[in-house]
mmCIF file of C-alpha atoms in Angstrom:
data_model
loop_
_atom_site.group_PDB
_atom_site.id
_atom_site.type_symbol
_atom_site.label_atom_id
_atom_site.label_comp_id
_atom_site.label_asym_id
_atom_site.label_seq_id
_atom_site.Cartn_x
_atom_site.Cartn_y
_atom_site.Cartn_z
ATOM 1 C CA UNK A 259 0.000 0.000 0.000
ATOM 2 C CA UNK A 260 1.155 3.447 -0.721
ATOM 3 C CA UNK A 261 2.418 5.922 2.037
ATOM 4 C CA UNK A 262 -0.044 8.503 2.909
ATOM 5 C CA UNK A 263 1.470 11.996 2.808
ATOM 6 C CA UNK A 264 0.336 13.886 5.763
ATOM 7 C CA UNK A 265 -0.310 17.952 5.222
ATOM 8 C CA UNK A 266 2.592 20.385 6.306
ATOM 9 C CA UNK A 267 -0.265 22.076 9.023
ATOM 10 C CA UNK A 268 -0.589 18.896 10.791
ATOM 11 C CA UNK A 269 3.155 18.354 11.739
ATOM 12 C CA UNK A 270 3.042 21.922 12.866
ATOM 13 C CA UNK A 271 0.582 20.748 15.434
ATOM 14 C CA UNK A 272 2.196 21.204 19.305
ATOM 15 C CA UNK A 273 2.761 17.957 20.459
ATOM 16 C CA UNK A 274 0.909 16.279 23.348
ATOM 17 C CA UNK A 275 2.427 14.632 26.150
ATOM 18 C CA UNK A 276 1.177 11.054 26.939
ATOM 19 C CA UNK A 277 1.137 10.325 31.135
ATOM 20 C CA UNK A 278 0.914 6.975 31.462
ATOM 21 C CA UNK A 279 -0.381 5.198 34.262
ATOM 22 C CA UNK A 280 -3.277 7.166 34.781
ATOM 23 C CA UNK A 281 -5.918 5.836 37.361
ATOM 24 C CA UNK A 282 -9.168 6.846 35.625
ATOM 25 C CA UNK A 283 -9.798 3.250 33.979
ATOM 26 C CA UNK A 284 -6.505 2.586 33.076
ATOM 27 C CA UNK A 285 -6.418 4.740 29.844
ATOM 28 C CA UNK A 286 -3.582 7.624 29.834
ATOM 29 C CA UNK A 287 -3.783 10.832 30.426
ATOM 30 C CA UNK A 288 -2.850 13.197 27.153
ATOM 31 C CA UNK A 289 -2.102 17.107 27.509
ATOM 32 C CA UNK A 290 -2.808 19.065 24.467
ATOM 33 C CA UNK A 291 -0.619 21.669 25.913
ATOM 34 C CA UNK A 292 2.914 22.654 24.234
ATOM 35 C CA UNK A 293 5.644 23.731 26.404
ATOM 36 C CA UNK A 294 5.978 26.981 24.705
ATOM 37 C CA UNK A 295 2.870 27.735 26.243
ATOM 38 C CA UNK A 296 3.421 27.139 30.049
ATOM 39 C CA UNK A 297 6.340 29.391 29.773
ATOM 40 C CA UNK A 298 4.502 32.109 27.985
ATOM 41 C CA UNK A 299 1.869 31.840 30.944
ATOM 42 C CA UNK A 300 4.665 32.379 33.073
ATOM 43 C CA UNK A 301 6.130 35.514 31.149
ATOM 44 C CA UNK A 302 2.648 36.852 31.179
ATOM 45 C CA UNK A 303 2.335 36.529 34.977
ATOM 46 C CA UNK A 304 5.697 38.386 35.027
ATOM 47 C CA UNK A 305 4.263 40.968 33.132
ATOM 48 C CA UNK A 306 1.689 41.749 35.130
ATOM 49 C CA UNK A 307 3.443 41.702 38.229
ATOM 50 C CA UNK A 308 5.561 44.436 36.936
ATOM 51 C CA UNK A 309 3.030 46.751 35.952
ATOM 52 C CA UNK A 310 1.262 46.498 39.286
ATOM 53 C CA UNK A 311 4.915 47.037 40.970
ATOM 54 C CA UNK A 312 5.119 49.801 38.758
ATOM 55 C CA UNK A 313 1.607 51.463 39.988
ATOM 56 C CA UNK A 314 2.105 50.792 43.565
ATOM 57 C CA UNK A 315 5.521 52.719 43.562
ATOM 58 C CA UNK A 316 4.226 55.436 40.703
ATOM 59 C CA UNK A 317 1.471 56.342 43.646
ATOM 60 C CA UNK A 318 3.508 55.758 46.647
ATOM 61 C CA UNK A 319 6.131 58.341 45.474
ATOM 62 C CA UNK A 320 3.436 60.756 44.458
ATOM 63 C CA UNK A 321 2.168 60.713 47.398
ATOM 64 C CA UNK A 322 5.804 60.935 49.171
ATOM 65 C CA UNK A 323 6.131 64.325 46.755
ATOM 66 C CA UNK A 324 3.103 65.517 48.128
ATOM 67 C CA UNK A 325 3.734 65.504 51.348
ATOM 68 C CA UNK A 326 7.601 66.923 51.152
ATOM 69 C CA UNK A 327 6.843 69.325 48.062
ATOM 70 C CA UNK A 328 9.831 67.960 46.309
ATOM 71 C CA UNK A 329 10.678 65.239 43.423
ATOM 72 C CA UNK A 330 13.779 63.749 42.781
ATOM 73 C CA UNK A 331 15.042 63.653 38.678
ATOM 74 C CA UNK A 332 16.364 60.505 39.561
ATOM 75 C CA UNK A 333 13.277 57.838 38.050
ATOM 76 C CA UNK A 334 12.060 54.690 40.033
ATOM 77 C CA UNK A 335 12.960 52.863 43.389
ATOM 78 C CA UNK A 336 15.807 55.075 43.321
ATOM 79 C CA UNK A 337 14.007 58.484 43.229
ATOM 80 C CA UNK A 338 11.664 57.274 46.002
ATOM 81 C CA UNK A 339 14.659 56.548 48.059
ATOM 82 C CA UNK A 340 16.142 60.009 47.837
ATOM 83 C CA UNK A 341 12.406 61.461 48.736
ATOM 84 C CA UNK A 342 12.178 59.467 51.838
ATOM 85 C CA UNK A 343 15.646 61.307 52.872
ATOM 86 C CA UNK A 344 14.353 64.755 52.263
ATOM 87 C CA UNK A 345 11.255 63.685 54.267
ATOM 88 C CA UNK A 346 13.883 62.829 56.750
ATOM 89 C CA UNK A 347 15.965 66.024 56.821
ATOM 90 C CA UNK A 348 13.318 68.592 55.906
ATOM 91 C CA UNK A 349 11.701 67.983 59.396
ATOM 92 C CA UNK A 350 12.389 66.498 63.474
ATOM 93 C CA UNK A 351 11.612 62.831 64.015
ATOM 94 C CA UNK A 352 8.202 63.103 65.226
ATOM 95 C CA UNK A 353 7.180 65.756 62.334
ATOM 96 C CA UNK A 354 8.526 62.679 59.740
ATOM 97 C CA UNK A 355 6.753 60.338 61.599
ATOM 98 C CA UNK A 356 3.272 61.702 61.531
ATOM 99 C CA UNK A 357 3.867 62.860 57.573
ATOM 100 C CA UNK A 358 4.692 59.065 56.875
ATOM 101 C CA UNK A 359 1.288 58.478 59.165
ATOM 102 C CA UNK A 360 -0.863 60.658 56.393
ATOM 103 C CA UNK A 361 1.256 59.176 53.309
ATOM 104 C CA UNK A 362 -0.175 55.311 54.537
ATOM 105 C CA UNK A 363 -3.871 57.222 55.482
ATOM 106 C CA UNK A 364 -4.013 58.890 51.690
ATOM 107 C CA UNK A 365 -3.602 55.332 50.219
ATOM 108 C CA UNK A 366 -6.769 54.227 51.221
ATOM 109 C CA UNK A 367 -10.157 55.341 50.804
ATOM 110 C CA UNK A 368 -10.964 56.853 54.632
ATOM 111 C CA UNK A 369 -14.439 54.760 54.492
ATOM 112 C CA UNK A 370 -12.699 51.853 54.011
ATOM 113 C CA UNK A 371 -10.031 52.117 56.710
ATOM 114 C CA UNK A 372 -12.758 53.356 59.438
ATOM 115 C CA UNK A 373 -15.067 49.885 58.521
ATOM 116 C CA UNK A 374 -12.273 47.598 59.234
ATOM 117 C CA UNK A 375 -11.536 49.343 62.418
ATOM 118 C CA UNK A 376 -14.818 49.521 63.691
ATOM 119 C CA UNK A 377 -16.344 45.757 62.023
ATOM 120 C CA UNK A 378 -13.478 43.271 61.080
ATOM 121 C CA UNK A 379 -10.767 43.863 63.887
ATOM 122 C CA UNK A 380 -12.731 42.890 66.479
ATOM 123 C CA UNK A 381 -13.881 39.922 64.769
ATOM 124 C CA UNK A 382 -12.221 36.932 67.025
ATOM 125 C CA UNK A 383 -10.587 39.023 69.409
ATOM 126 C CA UNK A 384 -8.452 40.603 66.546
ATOM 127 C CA UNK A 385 -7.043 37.386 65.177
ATOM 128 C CA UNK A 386 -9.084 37.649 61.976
ATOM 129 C CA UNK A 387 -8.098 40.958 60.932
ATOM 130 C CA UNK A 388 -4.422 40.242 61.993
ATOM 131 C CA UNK A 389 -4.676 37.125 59.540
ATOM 132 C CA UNK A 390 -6.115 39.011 56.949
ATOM 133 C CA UNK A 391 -3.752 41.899 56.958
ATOM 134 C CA UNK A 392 -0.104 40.148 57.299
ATOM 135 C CA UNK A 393 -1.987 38.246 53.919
ATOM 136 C CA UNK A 394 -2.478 41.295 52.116
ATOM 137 C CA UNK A 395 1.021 42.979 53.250
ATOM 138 C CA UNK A 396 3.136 39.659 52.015
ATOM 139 C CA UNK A 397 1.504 39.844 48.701
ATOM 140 C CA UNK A 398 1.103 43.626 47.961
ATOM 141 C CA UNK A 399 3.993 44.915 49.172
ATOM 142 C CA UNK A 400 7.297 43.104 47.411
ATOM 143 C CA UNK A 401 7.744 46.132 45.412
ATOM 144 C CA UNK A 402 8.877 47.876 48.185
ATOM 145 C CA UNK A 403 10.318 45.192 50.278
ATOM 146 C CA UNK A 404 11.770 42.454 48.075
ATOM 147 C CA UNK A 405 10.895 38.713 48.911
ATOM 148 C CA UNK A 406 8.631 38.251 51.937
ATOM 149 C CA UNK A 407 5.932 35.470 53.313
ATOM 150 C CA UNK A 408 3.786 34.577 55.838
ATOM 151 C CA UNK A 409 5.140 32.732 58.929
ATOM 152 C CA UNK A 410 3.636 31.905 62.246
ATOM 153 C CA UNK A 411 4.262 34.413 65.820
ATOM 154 C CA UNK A 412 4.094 33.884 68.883
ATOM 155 C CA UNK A 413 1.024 35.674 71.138
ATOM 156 C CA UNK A 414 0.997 36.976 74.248
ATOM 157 C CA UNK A 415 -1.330 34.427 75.860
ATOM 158 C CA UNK A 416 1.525 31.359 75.101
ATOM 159 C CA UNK A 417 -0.621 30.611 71.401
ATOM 160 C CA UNK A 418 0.579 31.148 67.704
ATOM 161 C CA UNK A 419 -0.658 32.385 64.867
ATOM 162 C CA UNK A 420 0.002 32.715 61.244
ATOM 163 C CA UNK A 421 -0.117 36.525 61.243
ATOM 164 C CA UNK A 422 3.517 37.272 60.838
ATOM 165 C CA UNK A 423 5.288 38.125 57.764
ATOM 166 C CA UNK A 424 9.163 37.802 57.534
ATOM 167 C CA UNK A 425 11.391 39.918 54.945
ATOM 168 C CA UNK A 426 14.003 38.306 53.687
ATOM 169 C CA UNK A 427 15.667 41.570 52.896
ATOM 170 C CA UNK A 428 14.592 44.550 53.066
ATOM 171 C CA UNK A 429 14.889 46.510 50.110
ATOM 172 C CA UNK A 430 14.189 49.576 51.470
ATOM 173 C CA UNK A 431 16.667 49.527 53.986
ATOM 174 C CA UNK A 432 19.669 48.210 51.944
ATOM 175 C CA UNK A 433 18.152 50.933 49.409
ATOM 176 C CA UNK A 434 18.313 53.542 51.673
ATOM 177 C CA UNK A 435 21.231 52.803 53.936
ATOM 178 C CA UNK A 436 19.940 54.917 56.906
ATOM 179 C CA UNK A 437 18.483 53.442 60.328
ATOM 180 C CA UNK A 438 16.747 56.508 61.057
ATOM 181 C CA UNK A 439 14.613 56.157 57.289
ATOM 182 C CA UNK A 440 13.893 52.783 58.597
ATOM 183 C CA UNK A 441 12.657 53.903 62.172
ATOM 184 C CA UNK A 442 10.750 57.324 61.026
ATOM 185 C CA UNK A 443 9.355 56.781 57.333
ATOM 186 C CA UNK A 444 8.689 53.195 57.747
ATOM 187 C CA UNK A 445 8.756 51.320 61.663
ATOM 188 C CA UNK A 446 7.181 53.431 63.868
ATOM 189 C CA UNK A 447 4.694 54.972 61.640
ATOM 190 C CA UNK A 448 3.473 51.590 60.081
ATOM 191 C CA UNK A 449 3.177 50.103 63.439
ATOM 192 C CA UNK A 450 0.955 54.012 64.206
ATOM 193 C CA UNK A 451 -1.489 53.465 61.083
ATOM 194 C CA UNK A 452 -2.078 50.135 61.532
ATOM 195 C CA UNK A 453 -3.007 50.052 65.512
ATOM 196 C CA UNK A 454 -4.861 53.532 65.220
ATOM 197 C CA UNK A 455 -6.454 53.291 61.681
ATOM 198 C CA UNK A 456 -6.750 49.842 60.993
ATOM 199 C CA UNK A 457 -7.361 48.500 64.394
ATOM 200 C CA UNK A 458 -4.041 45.922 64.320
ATOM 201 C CA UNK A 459 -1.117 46.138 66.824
ATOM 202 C CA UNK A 460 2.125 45.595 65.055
ATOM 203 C CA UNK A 461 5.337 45.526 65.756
ATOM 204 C CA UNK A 462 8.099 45.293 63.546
ATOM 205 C CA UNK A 463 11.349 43.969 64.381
ATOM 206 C CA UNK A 464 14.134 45.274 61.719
ATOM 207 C CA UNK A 465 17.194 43.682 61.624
ATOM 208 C CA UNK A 466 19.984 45.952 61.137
ATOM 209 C CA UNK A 467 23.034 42.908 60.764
ATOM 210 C CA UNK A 468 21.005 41.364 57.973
ATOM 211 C CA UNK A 469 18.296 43.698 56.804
ATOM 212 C CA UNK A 470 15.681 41.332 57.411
ATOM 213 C CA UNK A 471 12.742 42.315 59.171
ATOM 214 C CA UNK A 472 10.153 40.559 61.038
ATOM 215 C CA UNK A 473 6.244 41.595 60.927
ATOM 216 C CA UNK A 474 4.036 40.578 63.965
ATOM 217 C CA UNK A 475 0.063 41.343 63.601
ATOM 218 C CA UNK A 476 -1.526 41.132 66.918
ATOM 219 C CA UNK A 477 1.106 41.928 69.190
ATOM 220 C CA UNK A 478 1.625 45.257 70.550
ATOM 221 C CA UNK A 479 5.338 47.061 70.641
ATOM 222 C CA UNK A 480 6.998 48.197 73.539
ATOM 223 C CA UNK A 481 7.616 51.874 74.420
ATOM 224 C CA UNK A 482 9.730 53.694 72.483
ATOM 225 C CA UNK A 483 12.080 53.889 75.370
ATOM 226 C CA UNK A 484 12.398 49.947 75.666
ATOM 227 C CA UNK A 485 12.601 49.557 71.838
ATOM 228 C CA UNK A 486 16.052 48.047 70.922
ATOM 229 C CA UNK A 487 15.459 49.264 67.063
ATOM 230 C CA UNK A 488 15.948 52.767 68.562
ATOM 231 C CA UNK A 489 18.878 52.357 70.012
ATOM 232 C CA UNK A 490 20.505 51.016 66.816
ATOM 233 C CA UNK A 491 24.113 52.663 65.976
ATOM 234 C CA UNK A 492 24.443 53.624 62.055
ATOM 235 C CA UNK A 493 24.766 51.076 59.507
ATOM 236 C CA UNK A 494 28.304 50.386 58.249
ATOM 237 C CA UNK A 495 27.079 51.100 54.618
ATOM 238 C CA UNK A 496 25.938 54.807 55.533
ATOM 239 C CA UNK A 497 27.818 57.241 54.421
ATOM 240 C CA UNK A 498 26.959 59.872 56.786
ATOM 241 C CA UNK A 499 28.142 57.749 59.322
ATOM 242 C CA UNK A 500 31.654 57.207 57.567
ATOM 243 C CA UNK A 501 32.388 60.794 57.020
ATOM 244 C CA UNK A 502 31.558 60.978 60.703
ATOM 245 C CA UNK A 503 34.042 58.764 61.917
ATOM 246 C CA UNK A 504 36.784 60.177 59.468
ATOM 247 C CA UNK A 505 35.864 63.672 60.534
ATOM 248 C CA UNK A 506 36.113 62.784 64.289
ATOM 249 C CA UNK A 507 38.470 60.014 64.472
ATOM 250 C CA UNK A 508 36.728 57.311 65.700
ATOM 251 C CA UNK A 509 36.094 53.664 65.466
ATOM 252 C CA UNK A 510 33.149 53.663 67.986
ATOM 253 C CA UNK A 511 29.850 53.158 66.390
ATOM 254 C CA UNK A 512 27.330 55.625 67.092
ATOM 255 C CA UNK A 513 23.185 56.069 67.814
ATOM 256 C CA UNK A 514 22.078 57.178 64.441
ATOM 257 C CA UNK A 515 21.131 60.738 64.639
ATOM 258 C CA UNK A 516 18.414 60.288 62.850
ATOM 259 C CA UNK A 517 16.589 57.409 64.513
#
C-alpha cells in the first residue's frame, strides 16, 4: 500500500504529552498543551506583576512628593529613596513620623479604613483581621520590600498564629542605607497606622546585621524607650556615618542621629 502523505499544518501541530499510568480506567492521560505555552503563561504573569509594581511605587512616590513638596530627577525605586531622605531632613523625628502616618492614610479610601476598624478587627478578638492583613502585606507589598511570606508568631497568651510576615531583605533599607529612614518613614509609623487606623497592633522587628525584618500582627510594641530598634548605631554602609568617623576620628559606632 502506498504511504499517505500527511499535510505540512498537521506536523506543525504542538505535540501532546502522553502520562501513562493514569488511574481513571486505566487509559492515559494526554495534555494538548505545548511547552511553549506554560512558559509564555509564566512571562505573562511576570508581566503583570511588573506593571502592578510599577503602579504601587508610581502612587507611593506621588504621594511621598506631596507631602515633602519635592521630586527627585532621579526615576524609580531610586528616586523614592532620595524622597524618603528629604522627608527625613526637611523635618524632626516626630514631624517625619506623623507625615509618613498621612502618606499610609491617603492610600486608602478613609471609608474603608474606618469599617475595618470599627467591624473586622474585632472579629475573634483581633485574630481575623491580623490574619487578613499580614496576607495582604506579604503579597502587595514586594515592590517595596523584596521577597517576603507569611510565617507563624508567637502571642501573648503562650498561642501562635500565622499573622507574621518575615522579609528576607529589606529593600528599602539596603536601598536607603539609613536606620533613622527605617525607624521614622517606615517602623514606627506603620506600626501608628495600623493600631490607630486599621485597628491591628504591630510591631516590627528590623534587623539591622542582615536587613531582614520581622512583621508581627496582633502583638503590641513596647515603648519607644524599651525599643532596641531605637537604640541602633548607624549602619556600616551609611555614608553619613563614615564621614563621621573620618571627621572625628573614631572607630566607635554611634546612635544614628536620625533614629
Amino acid at each position: 500500500m502506498a504511504m499517505v502523505g500527511v499535510p505540512s499544518w498537521v506536523l506543525a501541530w504542538p505535540k501532546v504529552k502522553v502520562e501513562h499510568g493514569s488511574k481513571a480506567a486505566g487509559m492515559p492521560r494526554v495534555s494538548c498543551f505545548s511547552k511553549s505555552t506554560s512558559s509564555e503563561t509564566k512571562s505573562l504573569s511576570t508581566s503583570t506583576s511588573s506593571v502592578f509594581d510599577n503602579l504601587f511605587l508610581s502612587l507611593f512616590r506621588n504621594k511621598m512628593v506631596q507631602e515633602t513638596g519635592w521630586d527627585s530627577q532621579k526615576p524609580g525605586y531610586e528616586g523614592l529613596i532620595e524622597v524618603a531622605h528629604r522627608l527625613t531632613l526637611a523635618q524632626d523625628n516626630s514631624q517625619t513620623r506623623d507625615a509618613a502616618v498621612r502618606i499610609l492614610r491617603s492610600l486608602f479610601p478613609p471609608l474603608l479604613l474606618e469599617l475595618y476598624r470599627m467591624l473586622v478587627a474585632p472579629i475573634d478578638g483581633g485574630k481575623f483581621a491580623a490574619l487578613m492583613v499580614a496576607r495582604v502585606t506579604a503579597l502587595s507589598c514586594q515592590w517595596l520590600m523584596g521577597p517576603c511570606s507569611v510565617n507563624s508568631v508567637d502571642l501573648p497568651n503562650g498561642s501562635s498564629l500565622m499573622s507574621g510576615v518575615f522579609v528576607e531583605k529589606c529593600k528599602y533599607l539596603e536601598e536607603s542605607k539609613c536606620v533613622g529612614v527605617c525607624i521614622n518613614t517606615c517602623k514606627l509609623p506603620t506600626q501608628t497606622f495600623f493600631k490607630d487606623h486599621m485597628g491591628v497592633p504591630l510591631l516590627m522587628e528590623p534587623n539591622f546585621t542582615d536587613y531582614s525584618c520581622q512583621f508581627k500582627f496582633g502583638i503590641l510594641p513596647p515603648q519607644q524607650e524599651f525599643d532596641d530598634a531605637l537604640k541602633e548605631p548607624c549602619l556600616e554602609i551609611c555614608p553619613n556615618a563614615v564621614r563621621r568617623k573620618e571627621m572625628n576620628h573614631s572607630t566607635h559606632a554611634q546612635k544614628c542621629p536620625r533614629a
